[in-house]
PDB file of C-alpha atoms in Angstrom:
ATOM      1  CA  UNK R   1       0.000   0.000   0.000  1.00 90.00           C
ATOM      2  CA  UNK R   2       1.384   3.390  -1.002  1.00 96.00           C
ATOM      3  CA  UNK R   3       1.162   6.395   1.305  1.00 98.00           C
ATOM      4  CA  UNK R   4       2.673   9.870   1.210  1.00 98.00           C
ATOM      5  CA  UNK R   5       5.115  10.863   3.929  1.00 98.00           C
ATOM      6  CA  UNK R   6       2.445  12.950   5.677  1.00 97.00           C
ATOM      7  CA  UNK R   7      -0.059  10.071   5.529  1.00 98.00           C
ATOM      8  CA  UNK R   8       2.526   7.735   7.078  1.00 98.00           C
ATOM      9  CA  UNK R   9       3.165  10.215   9.902  1.00 98.00           C
ATOM     10  CA  UNK R  10      -0.602  10.590  10.497  1.00 98.00           C
ATOM     11  CA  UNK R  11      -1.092   6.805  10.584  1.00 98.00           C
ATOM     12  CA  UNK R  12       1.809   6.333  12.981  1.00 98.00           C
ATOM     13  CA  UNK R  13       0.441   9.115  15.231  1.00 98.00           C
ATOM     14  CA  UNK R  14      -2.889   7.336  15.646  1.00 98.00           C
ATOM     15  CA  UNK R  15      -1.123   4.012  16.231  1.00 98.00           C
ATOM     16  CA  UNK R  16       0.995   5.713  18.906  1.00 97.00           C
ATOM     17  CA  UNK R  17      -2.226   6.944  20.543  1.00 97.00           C
ATOM     18  CA  UNK R  18      -3.490   3.344  20.591  1.00 97.00           C
ATOM     19  CA  UNK R  19      -0.227   2.175  22.200  1.00 97.00           C
ATOM     20  CA  UNK R  20      -0.619   4.743  24.984  1.00 96.00           C
ATOM     21  CA  UNK R  21      -4.394   4.257  25.460  1.00 96.00           C
ATOM     22  CA  UNK R  22      -4.143   1.571  28.144  1.00 94.00           C
ATOM     23  CA  UNK R  23      -1.270   3.190  30.036  1.00 93.00           C
ATOM     24  CA  UNK R  24       0.941   0.162  29.376  1.00 93.00           C
ATOM     25  CA  UNK R  25       3.566   0.137  26.643  1.00 95.00           C
ATOM     26  CA  UNK R  26       4.057  -3.527  25.864  1.00 95.00           C
ATOM     27  CA  UNK R  27       7.252  -4.675  24.138  1.00 97.00           C
ATOM     28  CA  UNK R  28       5.142  -6.329  21.411  1.00 97.00           C
ATOM     29  CA  UNK R  29       3.465  -2.976  20.662  1.00 97.00           C
ATOM     30  CA  UNK R  30       6.852  -1.283  20.391  1.00 96.00           C
ATOM     31  CA  UNK R  31       8.140  -4.097  18.176  1.00 97.00           C
ATOM     32  CA  UNK R  32       5.102  -3.837  15.856  1.00 97.00           C
ATOM     33  CA  UNK R  33       5.420  -0.029  15.744  1.00 97.00           C
ATOM     34  CA  UNK R  34       9.111  -0.288  14.799  1.00 96.00           C
ATOM     35  CA  UNK R  35       8.329  -2.946  12.181  1.00 97.00           C
ATOM     36  CA  UNK R  36       5.809  -0.537  10.603  1.00 97.00           C
ATOM     37  CA  UNK R  37       8.329   2.278  10.775  1.00 96.00           C
ATOM     38  CA  UNK R  38      10.678   0.085   8.709  1.00 96.00           C
ATOM     39  CA  UNK R  39       7.885  -0.946   6.313  1.00 96.00           C
ATOM     40  CA  UNK R  40       7.031   2.734   5.774  1.00 97.00           C
ATOM     41  CA  UNK R  41      10.754   3.498   5.316  1.00 97.00           C
ATOM     42  CA  UNK R  42      10.674   6.087   8.093  1.00 97.00           C
ATOM     43  CA  UNK R  43      13.915   7.153   9.743  1.00 95.00           C
ATOM     44  CA  UNK R  44      14.540   7.354  13.487  1.00 90.00           C
ATOM     45  CA  UNK R  45      14.324  11.157  13.333  1.00 94.00           C
ATOM     46  CA  UNK R  46      10.843  10.844  11.768  1.00 96.00           C
ATOM     47  CA  UNK R  47       9.683   9.510  15.137  1.00 93.00           C
ATOM     48  CA  UNK R  48       9.901  13.102  16.401  1.00 95.00           C
ATOM     49  CA  UNK R  49       7.445  14.152  13.658  1.00 95.00           C
ATOM     50  CA  UNK R  50       5.113  11.368  14.787  1.00 97.00           C
ATOM     51  CA  UNK R  51       5.314  12.364  18.461  1.00 96.00           C
ATOM     52  CA  UNK R  52       4.786  16.063  17.722  1.00 97.00           C
ATOM     53  CA  UNK R  53       1.938  15.475  15.248  1.00 97.00           C
ATOM     54  CA  UNK R  54      -1.422  16.681  16.550  1.00 97.00           C
ATOM     55  CA  UNK R  55      -3.830  13.734  16.667  1.00 97.00           C
ATOM     56  CA  UNK R  56      -6.740  15.799  15.357  1.00 97.00           C
ATOM     57  CA  UNK R  57      -4.707  16.935  12.353  1.00 98.00           C
ATOM     58  CA  UNK R  58      -3.710  13.297  11.819  1.00 98.00           C
ATOM     59  CA  UNK R  59      -7.404  12.337  11.859  1.00 98.00           C
ATOM     60  CA  UNK R  60      -8.244  14.981   9.274  1.00 98.00           C
ATOM     61  CA  UNK R  61      -5.521  13.574   6.989  1.00 98.00           C
ATOM     62  CA  UNK R  62      -6.655   9.977   7.476  1.00 98.00           C
ATOM     63  CA  UNK R  63     -10.200  11.026   6.591  1.00 98.00           C
ATOM     64  CA  UNK R  64      -8.881  11.896   3.101  1.00 98.00           C
ATOM     65  CA  UNK R  65      -7.353   8.439   2.453  1.00 98.00           C
ATOM     66  CA  UNK R  66      -8.801   6.264  -0.297  1.00 98.00           C
ATOM     67  CA  UNK R  67     -11.194   3.479   0.745  1.00 97.00           C
ATOM     68  CA  UNK R  68      -8.430   0.950   0.075  1.00 98.00           C
ATOM     69  CA  UNK R  69      -5.986   2.879   2.279  1.00 98.00           C
ATOM     70  CA  UNK R  70      -8.640   3.180   5.000  1.00 98.00           C
ATOM     71  CA  UNK R  71      -9.210  -0.585   4.936  1.00 98.00           C
ATOM     72  CA  UNK R  72      -5.450  -1.145   5.237  1.00 98.00           C
ATOM     73  CA  UNK R  73      -5.262   1.341   8.116  1.00 98.00           C
ATOM     74  CA  UNK R  74      -8.191  -0.391   9.890  1.00 98.00           C
ATOM     75  CA  UNK R  75      -6.123  -3.578   9.789  1.00 97.00           C
ATOM     76  CA  UNK R  76      -3.082  -1.774  11.205  1.00 98.00           C
ATOM     77  CA  UNK R  77      -5.133  -0.340  14.082  1.00 98.00           C
ATOM     78  CA  UNK R  78      -6.665  -3.755  14.761  1.00 98.00           C
ATOM     79  CA  UNK R  79      -3.253  -5.423  14.765  1.00 97.00           C
ATOM     80  CA  UNK R  80      -1.884  -2.795  17.150  1.00 97.00           C
ATOM     81  CA  UNK R  81      -4.799  -3.394  19.537  1.00 97.00           C
ATOM     82  CA  UNK R  82      -4.334  -7.177  19.666  1.00 97.00           C
ATOM     83  CA  UNK R  83      -0.539  -7.446  19.338  1.00 97.00           C
ATOM     84  CA  UNK R  84      -0.169  -7.556  23.157  1.00 96.00           C
ATOM     85  CA  UNK R  85      -2.917 -10.227  23.327  1.00 96.00           C
ATOM     86  CA  UNK R  86      -5.130  -7.891  25.373  1.00 96.00           C
ATOM     87  CA  UNK R  87      -8.052  -5.904  24.005  1.00 96.00           C
ATOM     88  CA  UNK R  88      -8.311  -2.739  26.054  1.00 97.00           C
ATOM     89  CA  UNK R  89     -11.569  -0.777  26.053  1.00 97.00           C
ATOM     90  CA  UNK R  90      -9.700   2.530  25.552  1.00 97.00           C
ATOM     91  CA  UNK R  91      -7.882   1.144  22.511  1.00 97.00           C
ATOM     92  CA  UNK R  92     -11.153  -0.015  20.957  1.00 97.00           C
ATOM     93  CA  UNK R  93     -12.703   3.377  21.768  1.00 97.00           C
ATOM     94  CA  UNK R  94      -9.920   5.068  19.760  1.00 98.00           C
ATOM     95  CA  UNK R  95     -10.532   2.637  16.887  1.00 98.00           C
ATOM     96  CA  UNK R  96     -14.247   3.458  16.956  1.00 98.00           C
ATOM     97  CA  UNK R  97     -13.724   7.245  17.052  1.00 97.00           C
ATOM     98  CA  UNK R  98     -11.200   7.105  14.198  1.00 98.00           C
ATOM     99  CA  UNK R  99     -13.451   4.834  12.134  1.00 98.00           C
ATOM    100  CA  UNK R 100     -16.522   6.996  12.676  1.00 98.00           C
ATOM    101  CA  UNK R 101     -14.787  10.324  12.020  1.00 97.00           C
ATOM    102  CA  UNK R 102     -12.808   9.089   9.022  1.00 98.00           C
ATOM    103  CA  UNK R 103     -15.586   7.103   7.368  1.00 98.00           C
ATOM    104  CA  UNK R 104     -13.947   3.710   7.844  1.00 98.00           C
ATOM    105  CA  UNK R 105     -16.859   1.306   7.504  1.00 97.00           C
ATOM    106  CA  UNK R 106     -15.058  -1.681   9.011  1.00 97.00           C
ATOM    107  CA  UNK R 107     -15.770  -2.500  12.654  1.00 96.00           C
ATOM    108  CA  UNK R 108     -12.990  -3.553  14.999  1.00 97.00           C
ATOM    109  CA  UNK R 109     -14.508  -7.035  15.068  1.00 95.00           C
ATOM    110  CA  UNK R 110     -14.504  -7.251  11.260  1.00 96.00           C
ATOM    111  CA  UNK R 111     -10.942  -5.944  11.000  1.00 96.00           C
ATOM    112  CA  UNK R 112      -9.686  -8.344  13.655  1.00 95.00           C
ATOM    113  CA  UNK R 113     -11.606 -11.574  13.187  1.00 92.00           C
ATOM    114  CA  UNK R 114     -13.448 -13.477  15.897  1.00 89.00           C
ATOM    115  CA  UNK R 115     -10.719 -16.101  16.294  1.00 90.00           C
ATOM    116  CA  UNK R 116      -8.147 -13.420  17.202  1.00 92.00           C
ATOM    117  CA  UNK R 117     -10.555 -11.629  19.552  1.00 94.00           C
ATOM    118  CA  UNK R 118     -11.301 -14.897  21.391  1.00 94.00           C
ATOM    119  CA  UNK R 119      -7.564 -15.459  21.940  1.00 94.00           C
ATOM    120  CA  UNK R 120      -7.168 -12.122  23.766  1.00 96.00           C
ATOM    121  CA  UNK R 121      -7.869 -11.052  27.322  1.00 96.00           C
ATOM    122  CA  UNK R 122     -10.136  -8.030  27.777  1.00 96.00           C
ATOM    123  CA  UNK R 123      -9.245  -5.043  29.947  1.00 94.00           C
TER     124      UNK R 123
END
């Protein structure tokens, strides 16, 4: 999936918000985040752009993604939520707000799959 630099930063900003939503930064979340950083060909210094990016501006940029990009992003959010094998209510709330605001018509359950949800604890 192709994204512009600004789209990548916006996506990573929302994923960072999901990481921080439960107050616990799990090593698996950090690993997944760094794997995406590599996939997106972002440099270490780009992490500062991600951290300083305003989440509301990021949302407004994600809203402009194509339907295909939105579907891909829904999968990334879902994967970030379940990567630590715990589904936190705050993380799902962020997913739902992002999906509603940005017009992503894929529920967390659809993006994740029942088999993965059943394998996770709920907090």
